[in-house]
Structure formats: C-alpha cells, structure tokens
Amino acid sequence: MRILLDAGFTEREAAGVSRLLAAHVLSSVEEHTAVRPADDTAPDAAPPFHDEHLAGHEHLRRVAPYYAGLGGDDIFELGIEVILDGLAHRHLPRS
C-alpha cells in the first residue's frame, strides 16, 4: 500500500489497485493450476478457431493465429504490463 499511497493514489484507489492486482494474480494461478480431464486442452492451450467460426469476423480472423503462441506466462506478464501502464497513465500531470 505504501508505494501506491506514496505515488499519490488516494486510499480508495490504493485499496482498489491492491484488489485488482490480487485478482489478476489469483486468476492467473487458478487458470494455471486448474485440473482438467485428460482429453481437455492444457491450461495454456489456445481456443480452437475453425474457419466457420472466423467467417464474418475479420478482426478475430486476424488475431486468431497468435492465440496459440500465447501461454499463461505471456498472458500474466501482459496483464501486469497493462495494469502498470494504466496506473502510470492515470497519474500523469493533467493540464
């Protein structure tokens, strides 16, 4: 909490950020350690996208090939980066 308060966040914001970070970490751990049936996909596996799912969804079609290359660690790190960037942006001097 100290680092958030020292950075200028209000007590309410610091509490919210703390809960946000905890939720991100716990969600990532839960996904990574989930027990799945033997015939199910691994925790880091990408959802299957078939041509019939992608028809008419140009944006999904463009990003679908990248799903398979993103594992749980990649998603966790990206989430932390996005959260930290958002926090930094939130406290930029405003004119």
GROMACS .gro file of N, CA and C in nm:
model
  285
    1MET      N    1   0.080  -0.118   0.000
    1MET     CA    2   0.000   0.000   0.000
    1MET      C    3   0.086   0.126   0.000
    2ARG      N    4   0.196   0.118   0.070
    2ARG     CA    5   0.280   0.236   0.084
    2ARG      C    6   0.322   0.293  -0.052
    3ILE      N    7   0.365   0.206  -0.142
    3ILE     CA    8   0.412   0.253  -0.273
    3ILE      C    9   0.299   0.322  -0.349
    4LEU      N   10   0.178   0.271  -0.336
    4LEU     CA   11   0.064   0.332  -0.404
    4LEU      C   12   0.029   0.467  -0.342
    5LEU      N   13   0.027   0.473  -0.210
    5LEU     CA   14  -0.004   0.598  -0.142
    5LEU      C   15   0.105   0.702  -0.167
    6ASP      N   16   0.232   0.658  -0.162
    6ASP     CA   17   0.343   0.750  -0.189
    6ASP      C   18   0.340   0.801  -0.334
    7ALA      N   19   0.282   0.721  -0.424
    7ALA     CA   20   0.273   0.762  -0.565
    7ALA      C   21   0.160   0.861  -0.588
    8GLY      N   22   0.079   0.885  -0.485
    8GLY     CA   23  -0.027   0.984  -0.499
    8GLY      C   24  -0.167   0.928  -0.514
    9PHE      N   25  -0.180   0.797  -0.506
    9PHE     CA   26  -0.314   0.739  -0.512
    9PHE      C   27  -0.387   0.768  -0.382
   10THR      N   28  -0.518   0.787  -0.392
   10THR     CA   29  -0.597   0.805  -0.271
   10THR      C   30  -0.606   0.670  -0.199
   11GLU      N   31  -0.652   0.672  -0.077
   11GLU     CA   32  -0.669   0.548  -0.003
   11GLU      C   33  -0.766   0.454  -0.075
   12ARG      N   34  -0.872   0.510  -0.129
   12ARG     CA   35  -0.970   0.429  -0.203
   12ARG      C   36  -0.906   0.368  -0.328
   13GLU      N   37  -0.830   0.448  -0.402
   13GLU     CA   38  -0.763   0.397  -0.522
   13GLU      C   39  -0.662   0.289  -0.486
   14ALA      N   40  -0.586   0.311  -0.379
   14ALA     CA   41  -0.485   0.213  -0.337
   14ALA      C   42  -0.552   0.080  -0.302
   15ALA      N   43  -0.664   0.087  -0.232
   15ALA     CA   44  -0.738  -0.035  -0.199
   15ALA      C   45  -0.786  -0.105  -0.326
   16GLY      N   46  -0.839  -0.028  -0.420
   16GLY     CA   47  -0.886  -0.085  -0.546
   16GLY      C   48  -0.775  -0.147  -0.628
   17VAL      N   49  -0.661  -0.078  -0.636
   17VAL     CA   50  -0.546  -0.130  -0.711
   17VAL      C   51  -0.496  -0.258  -0.646
   18SER      N   52  -0.490  -0.260  -0.515
   18SER     CA   53  -0.446  -0.380  -0.444
   18SER      C   54  -0.537  -0.498  -0.476
   19ARG      N   55  -0.666  -0.475  -0.474
   19ARG     CA   56  -0.761  -0.582  -0.507
   19ARG      C   57  -0.750  -0.624  -0.652
   20LEU      N   58  -0.728  -0.528  -0.742
   20LEU     CA   59  -0.711  -0.558  -0.884
   20LEU      C   60  -0.590  -0.647  -0.907
   21LEU      N   61  -0.478  -0.611  -0.846
   21LEU     CA   62  -0.356  -0.691  -0.861
   21LEU      C   63  -0.374  -0.831  -0.802
   22ALA      N   64  -0.436  -0.839  -0.685
   22ALA     CA   65  -0.461  -0.969  -0.623
   22ALA      C   66  -0.551  -1.055  -0.712
   23ALA      N   67  -0.654  -0.995  -0.768
   23ALA     CA   68  -0.745  -1.069  -0.857
   23ALA      C   69  -0.672  -1.120  -0.980
   24HIS      N   70  -0.585  -1.037  -1.037
   24HIS     CA   71  -0.509  -1.079  -1.156
   24HIS      C   72  -0.418  -1.197  -1.122
   25VAL      N   73  -0.347  -1.187  -1.012
   25VAL     CA   74  -0.255  -1.295  -0.972
   25VAL      C   75  -0.334  -1.422  -0.942
   26LEU      N   76  -0.439  -1.411  -0.861
   26LEU     CA   77  -0.515  -1.530  -0.824
   26LEU      C   78  -0.584  -1.594  -0.944
   27SER      N   79  -0.635  -1.513  -1.036
   27SER     CA   80  -0.697  -1.566  -1.157
   27SER      C   81  -0.595  -1.640  -1.242
   28SER      N   82  -0.476  -1.585  -1.252
   28SER     CA   83  -0.371  -1.650  -1.331
   28SER      C   84  -0.330  -1.782  -1.268
   29VAL      N   85  -0.316  -1.784  -1.137
   29VAL     CA   86  -0.279  -1.908  -1.066
   29VAL      C   87  -0.390  -2.011  -1.082
   30GLU      N   88  -0.514  -1.968  -1.066
   30GLU     CA   89  -0.627  -2.060  -1.080
   30GLU      C   90  -0.632  -2.122  -1.219
   31GLU      N   91  -0.612  -2.042  -1.321
   31GLU     CA   92  -0.613  -2.092  -1.458
   31GLU      C   93  -0.497  -2.189  -1.481
   32HIS      N   94  -0.381  -2.154  -1.428
   32HIS     CA   95  -0.261  -2.236  -1.449
   32HIS      C   96  -0.269  -2.370  -1.376
   33THR      N   97  -0.335  -2.373  -1.261
   33THR     CA   98  -0.338  -2.495  -1.181
   33THR      C   99  -0.469  -2.572  -1.193
   34ALA      N  100  -0.557  -2.529  -1.280
   34ALA     CA  101  -0.687  -2.595  -1.294
   34ALA      C  102  -0.669  -2.741  -1.334
   35VAL      N  103  -0.748  -2.827  -1.272
   35VAL     CA  104  -0.746  -2.969  -1.306
   35VAL      C  105  -0.840  -2.988  -1.424
   36ARG      N  106  -0.787  -3.051  -1.528
   36ARG     CA  107  -0.867  -3.072  -1.648
   36ARG      C  108  -0.870  -3.222  -1.681
   37PRO      N  109  -0.979  -3.265  -1.740
   37PRO     CA  110  -0.984  -3.405  -1.785
   37PRO      C  111  -0.872  -3.432  -1.886
   38ALA      N  112  -0.830  -3.556  -1.894
   38ALA     CA  113  -0.719  -3.594  -1.982
   38ALA      C  114  -0.744  -3.554  -2.127
   39ASP      N  115  -0.870  -3.555  -2.170
   39ASP     CA  116  -0.898  -3.521  -2.310
   39ASP      C  117  -0.921  -3.372  -2.331
   40ASP      N  118  -0.911  -3.293  -2.226
   40ASP     CA  119  -0.931  -3.148  -2.236
   40ASP      C  120  -0.800  -3.083  -2.278
   41THR      N  121  -0.807  -2.955  -2.311
   41THR     CA  122  -0.687  -2.883  -2.352
   41THR      C  123  -0.606  -2.843  -2.231
   42ALA      N  124  -0.479  -2.821  -2.252
   42ALA     CA  125  -0.390  -2.776  -2.146
   42ALA      C  126  -0.426  -2.634  -2.107
   43PRO      N  127  -0.388  -2.590  -1.984
   43PRO     CA  128  -0.423  -2.454  -1.941
   43PRO      C  129  -0.375  -2.345  -2.036
   44ASP      N  130  -0.260  -2.366  -2.101
   44ASP     CA  131  -0.205  -2.263  -2.188
   44ASP      C  132  -0.250  -2.279  -2.333
   45ALA      N  133  -0.334  -2.377  -2.360
   45ALA     CA  134  -0.374  -2.400  -2.498
   45ALA      C  135  -0.470  -2.291  -2.546
   46ALA      N  136  -0.458  -2.260  -2.671
   46ALA     CA  137  -0.545  -2.158  -2.731
   46ALA      C  138  -0.680  -2.220  -2.764
   47PRO      N  139  -0.785  -2.139  -2.761
   47PRO     CA  140  -0.914  -2.192  -2.803
   47PRO      C  141  -0.909  -2.229  -2.951
   48PRO      N  142  -0.978  -2.336  -2.989
   48PRO     CA  143  -0.975  -2.374  -3.131
   48PRO      C  144  -1.062  -2.279  -3.214
   49PHE      N  145  -1.004  -2.229  -3.319
   49PHE     CA  146  -1.079  -2.145  -3.412
   49PHE      C  147  -1.084  -2.217  -3.545
   50HIS      N  148  -1.203  -2.246  -3.589
   50HIS     CA  149  -1.221  -2.312  -3.718
   50HIS      C  150  -1.270  -2.208  -3.818
   51ASP      N  151  -1.250  -2.237  -3.944
   51ASP     CA  152  -1.287  -2.142  -4.049
   51ASP      C  153  -1.432  -2.095  -4.037
   52GLU      N  154  -1.522  -2.188  -3.999
   52GLU     CA  155  -1.663  -2.147  -3.988
   52GLU      C  156  -1.684  -2.048  -3.873
   53HIS      N  157  -1.600  -2.055  -3.771
   53HIS     CA  158  -1.609  -1.958  -3.661
   53HIS      C  159  -1.556  -1.821  -3.703
   54LEU      N  160  -1.460  -1.822  -3.791
   54LEU     CA  161  -1.393  -1.698  -3.829
   54LEU      C  162  -1.464  -1.623  -3.942
   55ALA      N  163  -1.550  -1.693  -4.014
   55ALA     CA  164  -1.621  -1.629  -4.126
   55ALA      C  165  -1.703  -1.511  -4.073
   56GLY      N  166  -1.683  -1.398  -4.135
   56GLY     CA  167  -1.758  -1.280  -4.096
   56GLY      C  168  -1.702  -1.207  -3.975
   57HIS      N  169  -1.588  -1.253  -3.925
   57HIS     CA  170  -1.526  -1.189  -3.808
   57HIS      C  171  -1.382  -1.154  -3.843
   58GLU      N  172  -1.367  -1.049  -3.923
   58GLU     CA  173  -1.235  -1.012  -3.975
   58GLU      C  174  -1.131  -0.992  -3.865
   59HIS      N  175  -1.168  -0.921  -3.760
   59HIS     CA  176  -1.071  -0.890  -3.655
   59HIS      C  177  -1.028  -1.016  -3.580
   60LEU      N  178  -1.122  -1.104  -3.551
   60LEU     CA  179  -1.088  -1.230  -3.487
   60LEU      C  180  -1.000  -1.315  -3.578
   61ARG      N  181  -1.032  -1.315  -3.707
   61ARG     CA  182  -0.951  -1.391  -3.804
   61ARG      C  183  -0.807  -1.342  -3.804
   62ARG      N  184  -0.788  -1.210  -3.790
   62ARG     CA  185  -0.652  -1.153  -3.792
   62ARG      C  186  -0.572  -1.191  -3.668
   63VAL      N  187  -0.635  -1.200  -3.553
   63VAL     CA  188  -0.559  -1.228  -3.431
   63VAL      C  189  -0.556  -1.377  -3.395
   64ALA      N  190  -0.645  -1.456  -3.452
   64ALA     CA  191  -0.655  -1.598  -3.417
   64ALA      C  192  -0.522  -1.673  -3.425
   65PRO      N  193  -0.438  -1.651  -3.527
   65PRO     CA  194  -0.313  -1.726  -3.535
   65PRO      C  195  -0.219  -1.701  -3.416
   66TYR      N  196  -0.236  -1.590  -3.349
   66TYR     CA  197  -0.146  -1.555  -3.239
   66TYR      C  198  -0.188  -1.616  -3.106
   67TYR      N  199  -0.312  -1.664  -3.097
   67TYR     CA  200  -0.358  -1.725  -2.973
   67TYR      C  201  -0.270  -1.842  -2.932
   68ALA      N  202  -0.235  -1.927  -3.027
   68ALA     CA  203  -0.158  -2.047  -2.996
   68ALA      C  204  -0.020  -2.015  -2.940
   69GLY      N  205   0.035  -1.901  -2.975
   69GLY     CA  206   0.168  -1.865  -2.928
   69GLY      C  207   0.171  -1.799  -2.792
   70LEU      N  208   0.054  -1.771  -2.735
   70LEU     CA  209   0.048  -1.704  -2.605
   70LEU      C  210   0.017  -1.804  -2.495
   71GLY      N  211   0.114  -1.825  -2.408
   71GLY     CA  212   0.094  -1.914  -2.294
   71GLY      C  213   0.051  -1.836  -2.171
   72GLY      N  214   0.027  -1.909  -2.064
   72GLY     CA  215  -0.015  -1.847  -1.940
   72GLY      C  216   0.082  -1.743  -1.888
   73ASP      N  217   0.211  -1.771  -1.897
   73ASP     CA  218   0.312  -1.674  -1.852
   73ASP      C  219   0.307  -1.547  -1.935
   74ASP      N  220   0.288  -1.563  -2.066
   74ASP     CA  221   0.278  -1.446  -2.155
   74ASP      C  222   0.158  -1.359  -2.117
   75ILE      N  223   0.045  -1.423  -2.092
   75ILE     CA  224  -0.077  -1.351  -2.059
   75ILE      C  225  -0.062  -1.281  -1.923
   76PHE      N  226   0.000  -1.351  -1.827
   76PHE     CA  227   0.021  -1.291  -1.695
   76PHE      C  228   0.109  -1.166  -1.707
   77GLU      N  229   0.221  -1.179  -1.777
   77GLU     CA  230   0.312  -1.065  -1.793
   77GLU      C  231   0.245  -0.950  -1.867
   78LEU      N  232   0.171  -0.980  -1.971
   78LEU     CA  233   0.099  -0.875  -2.044
   78LEU      C  234  -0.001  -0.806  -1.952
   79GLY      N  235  -0.072  -0.883  -1.873
   79GLY     CA  236  -0.169  -0.825  -1.780
   79GLY      C  237  -0.103  -0.730  -1.682
   80ILE      N  238   0.011  -0.770  -1.626
   80ILE     CA  239   0.083  -0.683  -1.533
   80ILE      C  240   0.129  -0.556  -1.605
   81GLU      N  241   0.183  -0.570  -1.727
   81GLU     CA  242   0.228  -0.453  -1.803
   81GLU      C  243   0.112  -0.356  -1.829
   82VAL      N  244  -0.002  -0.410  -1.869
   82VAL     CA  245  -0.118  -0.325  -1.899
   82VAL      C  246  -0.166  -0.255  -1.772
   83ILE      N  247  -0.170  -0.328  -1.662
   83ILE     CA  248  -0.213  -0.267  -1.535
   83ILE      C  249  -0.116  -0.157  -1.494
   84LEU      N  250   0.014  -0.186  -1.497
   84LEU     CA  251   0.113  -0.085  -1.455
   84LEU      C  252   0.113   0.036  -1.548
   85ASP      N  253   0.102   0.012  -1.679
   85ASP     CA  254   0.095   0.125  -1.773
   85ASP      C  255  -0.029   0.210  -1.745
   86GLY      N  256  -0.140   0.145  -1.716
   86GLY     CA  257  -0.263   0.218  -1.686
   86GLY      C  258  -0.250   0.299  -1.559
   87LEU      N  259  -0.185   0.242  -1.457
   87LEU     CA  260  -0.164   0.315  -1.332
   87LEU      C  261  -0.074   0.436  -1.355
   88ALA      N  262   0.032   0.417  -1.433
   88ALA     CA  263   0.122   0.529  -1.462
   88ALA      C  264   0.048   0.638  -1.538
   89HIS      N  265  -0.031   0.599  -1.635
   89HIS     CA  266  -0.106   0.696  -1.715
   89HIS      C  267  -0.208   0.771  -1.629
   90ARG      N  268  -0.267   0.702  -1.537
   90ARG     CA  269  -0.370   0.762  -1.451
   90ARG      C  270  -0.314   0.877  -1.369
   91HIS      N  271  -0.185   0.871  -1.337
   91HIS     CA  272  -0.125   0.974  -1.253
   91HIS      C  273  -0.032   1.068  -1.328
   92LEU      N  274  -0.048   1.077  -1.461
   92LEU     CA  275   0.026   1.178  -1.536
   92LEU      C  276  -0.028   1.315  -1.500
   93PRO      N  277   0.058   1.415  -1.500
   93PRO     CA  278   0.009   1.551  -1.473
   93PRO      C  279  -0.098   1.588  -1.576
   94ARG      N  280  -0.207   1.643  -1.528
   94ARG     CA  281  -0.318   1.681  -1.617
   94ARG      C  282  -0.320   1.831  -1.633
   95SER      N  283  -0.342   1.876  -1.757
   95SER     CA  284  -0.346   2.021  -1.780
   95SER      C  285  -0.486   2.074  -1.767
   0.00000   0.00000   0.00000
